[in-house]
Structures are given as structure tokens and as C-alpha cells.
Coordinates of C-alpha atoms and ligand atoms in Angstrom, one line a residue:
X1 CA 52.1 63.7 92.2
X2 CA 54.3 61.8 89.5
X3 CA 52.4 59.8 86.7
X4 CA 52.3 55.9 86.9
X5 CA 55.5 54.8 85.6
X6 CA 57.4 51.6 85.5
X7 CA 60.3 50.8 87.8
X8 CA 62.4 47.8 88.5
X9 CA 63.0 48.3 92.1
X10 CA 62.9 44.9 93.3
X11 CA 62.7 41.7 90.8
X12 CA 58.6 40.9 91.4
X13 CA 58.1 44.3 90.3
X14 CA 58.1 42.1 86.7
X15 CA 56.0 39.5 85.9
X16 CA 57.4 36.2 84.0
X17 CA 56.0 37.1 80.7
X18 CA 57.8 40.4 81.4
X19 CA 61.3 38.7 81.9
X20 CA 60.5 36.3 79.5
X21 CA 60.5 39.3 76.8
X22 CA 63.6 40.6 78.5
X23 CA 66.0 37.0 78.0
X24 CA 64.4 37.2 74.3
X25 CA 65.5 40.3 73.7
X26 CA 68.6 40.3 75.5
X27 CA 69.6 37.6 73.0
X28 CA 68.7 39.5 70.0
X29 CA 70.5 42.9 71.6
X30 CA 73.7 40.6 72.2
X31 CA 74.1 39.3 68.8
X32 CA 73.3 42.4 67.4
X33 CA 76.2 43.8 69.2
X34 CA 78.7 41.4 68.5
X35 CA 78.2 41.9 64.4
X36 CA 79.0 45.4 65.3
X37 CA 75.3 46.1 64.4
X38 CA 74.4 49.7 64.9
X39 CA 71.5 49.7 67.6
X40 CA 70.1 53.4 68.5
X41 CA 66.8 52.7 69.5
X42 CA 67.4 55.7 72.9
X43 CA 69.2 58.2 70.4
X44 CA 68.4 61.4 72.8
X45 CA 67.6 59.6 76.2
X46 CA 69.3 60.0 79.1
X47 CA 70.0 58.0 82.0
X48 CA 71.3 59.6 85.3
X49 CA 73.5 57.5 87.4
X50 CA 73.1 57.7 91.3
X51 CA 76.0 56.2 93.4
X52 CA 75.8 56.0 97.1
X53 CA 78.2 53.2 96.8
X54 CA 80.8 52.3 95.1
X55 CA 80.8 50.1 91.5
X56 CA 82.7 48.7 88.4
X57 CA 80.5 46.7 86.6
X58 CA 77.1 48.7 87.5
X59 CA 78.7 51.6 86.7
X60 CA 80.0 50.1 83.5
X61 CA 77.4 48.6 82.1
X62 CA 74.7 50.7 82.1
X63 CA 77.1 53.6 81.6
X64 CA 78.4 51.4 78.2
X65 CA 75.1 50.0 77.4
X66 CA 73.5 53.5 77.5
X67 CA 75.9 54.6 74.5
X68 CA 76.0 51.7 72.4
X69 CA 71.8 52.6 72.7
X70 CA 72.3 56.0 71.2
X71 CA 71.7 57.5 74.3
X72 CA 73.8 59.2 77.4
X73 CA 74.2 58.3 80.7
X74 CA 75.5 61.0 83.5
X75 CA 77.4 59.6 86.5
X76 CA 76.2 61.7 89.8
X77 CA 77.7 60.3 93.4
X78 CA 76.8 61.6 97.0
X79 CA 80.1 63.4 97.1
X80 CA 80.1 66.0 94.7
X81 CA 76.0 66.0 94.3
X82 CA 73.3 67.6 97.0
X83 CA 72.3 64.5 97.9
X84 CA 75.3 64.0 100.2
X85 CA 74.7 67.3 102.1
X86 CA 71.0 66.3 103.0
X87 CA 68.7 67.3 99.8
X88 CA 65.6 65.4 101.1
X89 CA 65.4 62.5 98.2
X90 CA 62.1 63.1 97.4
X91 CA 63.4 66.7 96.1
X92 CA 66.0 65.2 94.4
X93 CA 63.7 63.2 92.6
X94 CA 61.2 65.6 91.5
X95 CA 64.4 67.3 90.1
X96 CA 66.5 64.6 88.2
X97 CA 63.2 62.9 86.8
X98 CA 62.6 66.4 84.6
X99 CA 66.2 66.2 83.5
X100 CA 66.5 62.9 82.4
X101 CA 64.4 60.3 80.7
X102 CA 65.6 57.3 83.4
X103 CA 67.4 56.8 86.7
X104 CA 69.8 54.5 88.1
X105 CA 70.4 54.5 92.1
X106 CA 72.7 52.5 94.4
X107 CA 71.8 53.3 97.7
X108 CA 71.7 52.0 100.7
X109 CA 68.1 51.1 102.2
X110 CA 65.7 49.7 99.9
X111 CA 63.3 52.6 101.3
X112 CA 65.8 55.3 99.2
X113 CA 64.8 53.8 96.3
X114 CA 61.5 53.3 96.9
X115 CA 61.0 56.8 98.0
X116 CA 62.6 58.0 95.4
X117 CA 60.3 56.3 92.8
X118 CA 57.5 57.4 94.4
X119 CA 58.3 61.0 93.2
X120 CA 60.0 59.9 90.1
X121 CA 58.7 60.6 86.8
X122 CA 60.5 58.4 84.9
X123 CA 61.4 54.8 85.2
X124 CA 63.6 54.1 88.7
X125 CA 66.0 51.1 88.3
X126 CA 67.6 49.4 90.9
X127 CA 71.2 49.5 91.2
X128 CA 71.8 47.5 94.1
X129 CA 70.4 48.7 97.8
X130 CA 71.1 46.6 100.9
X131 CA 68.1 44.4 100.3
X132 CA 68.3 43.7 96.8
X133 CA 70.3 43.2 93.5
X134 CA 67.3 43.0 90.7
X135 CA 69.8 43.9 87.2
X136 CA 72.5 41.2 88.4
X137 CA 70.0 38.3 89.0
X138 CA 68.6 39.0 85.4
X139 CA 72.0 38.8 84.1
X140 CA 72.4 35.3 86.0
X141 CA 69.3 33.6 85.0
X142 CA 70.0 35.1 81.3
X143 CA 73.4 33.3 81.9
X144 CA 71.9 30.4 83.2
X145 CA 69.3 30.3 79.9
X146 CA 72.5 30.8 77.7
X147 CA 74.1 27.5 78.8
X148 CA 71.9 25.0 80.3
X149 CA 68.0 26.2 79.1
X150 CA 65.2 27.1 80.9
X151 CA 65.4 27.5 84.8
X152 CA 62.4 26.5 85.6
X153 CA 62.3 23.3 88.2
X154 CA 65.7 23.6 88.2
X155 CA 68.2 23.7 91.8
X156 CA 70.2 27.0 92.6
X157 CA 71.9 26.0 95.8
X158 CA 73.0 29.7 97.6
X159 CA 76.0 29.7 100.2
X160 CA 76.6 32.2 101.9
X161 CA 75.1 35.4 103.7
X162 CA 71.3 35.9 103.0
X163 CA 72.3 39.3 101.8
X164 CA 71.0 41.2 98.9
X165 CA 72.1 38.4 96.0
X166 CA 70.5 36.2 98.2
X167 CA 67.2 37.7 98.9
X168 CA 66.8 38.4 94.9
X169 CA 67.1 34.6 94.4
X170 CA 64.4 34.1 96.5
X171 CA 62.2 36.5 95.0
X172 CA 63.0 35.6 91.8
X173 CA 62.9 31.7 92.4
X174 CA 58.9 32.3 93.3
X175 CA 58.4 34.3 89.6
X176 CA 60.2 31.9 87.6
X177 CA 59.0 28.8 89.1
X178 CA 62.8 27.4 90.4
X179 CA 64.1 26.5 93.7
X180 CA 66.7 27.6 96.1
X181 CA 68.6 25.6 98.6
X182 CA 70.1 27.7 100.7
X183 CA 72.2 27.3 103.6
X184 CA 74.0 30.5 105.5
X185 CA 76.5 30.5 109.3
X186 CA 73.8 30.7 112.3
X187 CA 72.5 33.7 112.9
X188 CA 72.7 34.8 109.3
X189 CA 69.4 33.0 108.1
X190 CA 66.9 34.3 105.3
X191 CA 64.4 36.6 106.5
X192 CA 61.2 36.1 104.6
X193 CA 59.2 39.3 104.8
X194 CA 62.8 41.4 104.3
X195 CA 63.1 39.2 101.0
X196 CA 60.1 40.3 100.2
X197 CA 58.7 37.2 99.2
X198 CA 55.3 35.4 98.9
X199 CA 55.8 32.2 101.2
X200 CA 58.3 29.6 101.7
X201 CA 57.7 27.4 99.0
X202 CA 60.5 28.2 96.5
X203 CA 63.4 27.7 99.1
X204 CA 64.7 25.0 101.5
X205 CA 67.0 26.0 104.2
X206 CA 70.4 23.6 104.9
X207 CA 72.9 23.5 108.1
X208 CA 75.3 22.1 105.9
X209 CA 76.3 23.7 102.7
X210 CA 77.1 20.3 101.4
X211 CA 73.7 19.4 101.6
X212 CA 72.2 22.7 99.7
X213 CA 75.0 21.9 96.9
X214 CA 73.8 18.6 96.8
X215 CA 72.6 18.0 93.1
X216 CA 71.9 21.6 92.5
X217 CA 72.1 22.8 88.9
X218 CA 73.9 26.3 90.1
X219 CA 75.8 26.6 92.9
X220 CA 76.4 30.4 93.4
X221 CA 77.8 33.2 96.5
X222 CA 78.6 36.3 97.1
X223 CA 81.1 38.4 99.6
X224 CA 80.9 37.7 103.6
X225 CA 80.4 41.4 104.4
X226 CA 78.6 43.4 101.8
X227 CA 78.9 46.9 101.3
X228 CA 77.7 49.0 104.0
X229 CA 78.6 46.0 106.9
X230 CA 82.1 46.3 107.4
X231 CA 81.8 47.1 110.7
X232 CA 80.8 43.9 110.9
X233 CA 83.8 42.3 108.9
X234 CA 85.8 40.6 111.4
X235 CA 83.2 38.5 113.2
X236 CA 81.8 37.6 109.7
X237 CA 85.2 36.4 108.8
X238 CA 84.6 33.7 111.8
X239 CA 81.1 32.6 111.4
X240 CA 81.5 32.0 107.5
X241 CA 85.0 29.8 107.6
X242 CA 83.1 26.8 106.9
X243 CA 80.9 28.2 104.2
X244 CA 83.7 28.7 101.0
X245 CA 82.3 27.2 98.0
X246 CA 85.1 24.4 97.1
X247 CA 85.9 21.6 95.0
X248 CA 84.3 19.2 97.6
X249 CA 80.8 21.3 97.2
X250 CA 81.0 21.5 93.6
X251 CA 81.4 17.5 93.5
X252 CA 78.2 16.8 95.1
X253 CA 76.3 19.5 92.6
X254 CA 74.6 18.1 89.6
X255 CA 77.9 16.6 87.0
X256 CA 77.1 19.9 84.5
X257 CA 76.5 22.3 87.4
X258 CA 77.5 25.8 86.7
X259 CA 78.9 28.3 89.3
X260 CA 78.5 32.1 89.7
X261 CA 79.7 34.8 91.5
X262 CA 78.1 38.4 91.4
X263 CA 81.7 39.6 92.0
X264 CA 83.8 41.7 93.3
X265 CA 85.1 37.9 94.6
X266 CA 87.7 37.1 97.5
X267 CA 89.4 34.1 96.5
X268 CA 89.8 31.6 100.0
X269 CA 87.3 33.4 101.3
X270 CA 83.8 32.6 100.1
X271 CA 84.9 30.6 97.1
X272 CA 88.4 28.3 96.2
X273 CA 90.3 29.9 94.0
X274 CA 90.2 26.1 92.0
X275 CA 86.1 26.6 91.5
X276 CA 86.0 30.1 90.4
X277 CA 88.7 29.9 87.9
X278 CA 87.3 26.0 87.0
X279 CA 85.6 24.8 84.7
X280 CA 82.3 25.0 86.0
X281 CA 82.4 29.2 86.6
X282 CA 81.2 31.5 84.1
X283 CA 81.7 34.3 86.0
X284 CA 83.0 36.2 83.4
X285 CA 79.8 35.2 80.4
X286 CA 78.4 36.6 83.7
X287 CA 79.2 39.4 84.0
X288 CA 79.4 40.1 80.6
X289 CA 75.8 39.6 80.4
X290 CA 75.0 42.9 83.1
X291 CA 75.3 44.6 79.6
X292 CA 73.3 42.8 77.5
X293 CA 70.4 42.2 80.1
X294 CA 70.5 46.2 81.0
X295 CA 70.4 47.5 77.2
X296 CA 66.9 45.0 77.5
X297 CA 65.5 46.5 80.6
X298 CA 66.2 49.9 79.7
X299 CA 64.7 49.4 76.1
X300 CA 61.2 47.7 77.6
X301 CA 61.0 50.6 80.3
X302 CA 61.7 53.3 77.9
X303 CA 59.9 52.0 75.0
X304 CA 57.6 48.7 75.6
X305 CA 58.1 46.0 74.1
X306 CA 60.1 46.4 70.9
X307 CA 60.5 43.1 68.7
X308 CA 62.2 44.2 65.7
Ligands
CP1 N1 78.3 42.8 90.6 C1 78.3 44.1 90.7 O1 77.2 44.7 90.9 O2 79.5 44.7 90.6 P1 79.9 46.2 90.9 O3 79.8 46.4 92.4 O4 81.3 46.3 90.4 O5 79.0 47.1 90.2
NVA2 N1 76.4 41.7 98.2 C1 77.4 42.6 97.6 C2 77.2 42.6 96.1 C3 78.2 43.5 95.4 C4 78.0 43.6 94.0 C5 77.3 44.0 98.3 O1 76.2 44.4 98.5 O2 78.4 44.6 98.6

């Protein structure tokens, strides 16, 4: 069996003193990066790239960040790889982890990853699965940090599906000590024990998306129909009509209330056009910030905790 190693499959799989380390170093990473500041602490690593779905910023960003490390990242996709013509993952594993010193993987189910972990030997890192998106909520609370301070006891309100963005929210609301209000179309409610999460004390659920907005500190959403559900697309585009985050919502959010969006984002669809290209978004600090947060995680799995 593969040795104990660490893996960021889901966000709990950290601790807060963990992702406390991760925002400080993120910070020094960042402005070390824009002095133009040579950083090669992973001169010789490799990171392999697994996409079962498809990516710009994920791909990007680690792909990027993995350079300006010193180090190389390889992009493999179910298409051209054995993976796509049945290679049972748990081979696949045992394979890549001798290859390279770290893995990526957006996949589908969470069980994938998790499998594929199991016979990793190096560090598994979540790319996005259906359940969860662990590297993008560390670049939003990083984001959040940058602008407004700590997030703990603070309000994210959540509109939307309880997808994936959602559910990582949830999880990460009950490490960092915050609260979500969330409030999702009938039918498309949080499900606790797929979340992952602990109990029900870090979240409130709301009819009306007014009322989850209402003094929150972050109002955030994501897509309708994630990837993987567009079968689904059409009767989604019904039972979400009233849940577009809009200039009325962001009104009844705290006065300095920031908004985010994962993106990809549909403009008139889950957000106005007038709210994510406001004054309130910082989508784009954001994304931004998948970079800096990444070149973190992958320098505390590969090599502890660093603090030079
Ligand atoms: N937010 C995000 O993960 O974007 P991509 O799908 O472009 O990677
Ligand atoms: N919830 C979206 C996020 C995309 C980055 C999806 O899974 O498609």
C-alpha cells in the first residue's frame, strides 16, 4: 500500500492553523511575485494534471503557478490518456504517483478522487469533482482576507444551487468559524452528509434569497447547471429565475459587502450583469488569487511549512 501522504481532497482535510499558514504564505508568495522575485522552491518537481472536465483557470493556474515554482506541470485529459478507455484508477494511480512528485484531478465523483488517493503516493489535490471545489474556496476566503480581514463571525450569504461551490462553503464555514446563509429553488436544498459536514450549525437555510443576502458580508453564486448536469439545463433554467443575484439583493447586504463568482459566469442568468461588473465584485482579485493560493498549497504539501 502507498505511504501516508497528505492530500487536499475536500477542504476539512486541513485544519485552521493549516489554512491559516496557507493565507500567510499566500501573501508572502504574491508579493514576491509581483517584484518579479525569483521563487524556485519545486525546481525538479512535477505536477501531473488530470482533466475529466473541462478548465481555464484550474488549468491555468496550477499549470502557471507550477513554473513560476521552478517546477513542471504535465497536462493529461481522459481523451488522449488510458484513463478514458477504462484503466481501472486505482492503476492509474499507482502509475502517475511514481512519475511525478504531485497530482491534480478534475473528475467527476468525489469517490475518483478519493480512490485515487488511496493509491497515490504523492500528495492528491482536488481540482474540482461534483461534490466539491477545495483550491477555489481558498482563493475566496484569501480574497475575502485581502479586502475586508478576518472571516471569522462574518456572513457569506450563498444563492444559488447547493452544488459543489456551495457544499465547500459549508465545509469550510464549520473550519473557519463563519456562517452561511443560504438559500437555493425547492428541490435544490443542501444535503448535509453529501457536504460532508459536521452538523448544521454554521448555515441557515432561506426561502427567499433576499433574506440570506440580508446584511451578509459576501454575497457569492455560481452557474445553474454545473458541469456534468446539463441534461438537466432546461428545467434548471426554470426553477432558478428568481434566484439571479441583483442590484436589489446586493442592497440589502452589509453597505461594504463584497461579491464573488467562481466563474465561468452567465450574465442574466445567476448574476445581473450591473453586480458582477459593480463595484462590489472582485471577481477578477478572485480569480487572480487561484494562483497565488495554489503556489501555497502546493509548497506546504510538497515541503511543510516553509517561512522564509
Ligand atoms: N473557477 C474555475 O475553477 O474555473 P475553470 O473551470 O476555468 O477552471
Ligand atoms: N459549479 C461549477 C463550477 C465551475 C468552476 C461546475 O462544477 O461546473
Amino acid at each position: 500500500m502507498a505511504a501516508i501522504v497528505k492530500h487536499f481532497l475536500q477542504f476539512k482535510d486541513l485544519d485552521r492553523a493549516e489554512f491559516e499558514h496557507l493565507f500567510a504564505r499566500t501573501r508572502v508568495i504574491k508579493e514576491r511575485f509581483k517584484r518579479y522575485q525569483p521563487y524556485h522552491p519545486l525546481a525538479d518537481r512535477t505536477l501531473a494534471m488530470i482533466f475529466e472536465k473541462s478548465s481555464t483557470r484550474t488549468r491555468l493556474s496550477f499549470e502557471a503557478g507550477m513554473h513560476q515554482l521552478g517546477g513542471s506541470a504535465i497536462y493529461l485529459n481522459t481523451r488522449d490518456t488510458q484513463l478514458g478507455r477504462g484503466e481501472p484508477v486505482e492503476d492509474a494511480a499507482e502509475v502517475i504517483s511514481r512519475m511525478v512528485d504531485v497530482v491534480m484531478i478534475r473528475t467527476f465523483e468525489q469517490d475518483i478522487i478519493e480512490r485515487f488517493a488511496a493509491h497515490s503516493r504523492v500528495p492528491v489535490i482536488n481540482g474540482l469533482t461534483n461534490e466539491y471545489h477545495p483550491c477555489q474556496i481558498l482563493a475566496d476566503i484569501f480574497t475575502f482576507i485581502e479586502q475586508r480581514g478576518p472571516i471569522q463571525g462574518k456572513t457569506v450569504a450563498w444563492v444559488g444551487d447547493s452544488n459543489n461551490m456551495c457544499n465547500t462553503w459549508l465545509q469550510a464555514a464549520e473550519v473557519l468559524d463563519f456562517n452561511v446563509h443560504v438559500s437555493t429553488p425547492p428541490g435544490y436544498e443542501v444535503e448535509a452528509e453529501r457536504a460532508g459536514l459536521f452538523s448544521t450549525a454554521h448555515y441557515e437555510e432561506f426561502a427567499d434569497p433576499m433574506d440570506a443576502c440580508r446584511g451578509a458580508d459576501l454575497v457569492t453564486t455560481d452557474v445553474w447547471t454545473s458541469m456534468g448536469f446539463e441534461a438537466e439545463n432546461a428545467e434548471r433554467m426554470k426553477a432558478f429565475a428568481d434566484w439571479q443575484v441583483d442590484v436589489e439583493m446586493m442592497s440589502v447586504a452589509a453597505a461594504d459587502a463584497l461579491f464573488m463568482h467562481c466563474l465561468p459566469a452567465h450574465r442574466g442568468e445567476e448574476v445581473a450583469a450591473e453586480v458582477i461588473d459593480g463595484t462590489q465584485s472582485v471577481v477578477w482579485d478572485e480569480a487572480e488569487n487561484r494562483l497565488h493560493s495554489q503556489k501555497a498549497l502546493l509548497e506546504y504539501l510538497l515541503l511543510g511549512r516553509i517561512t522564509n
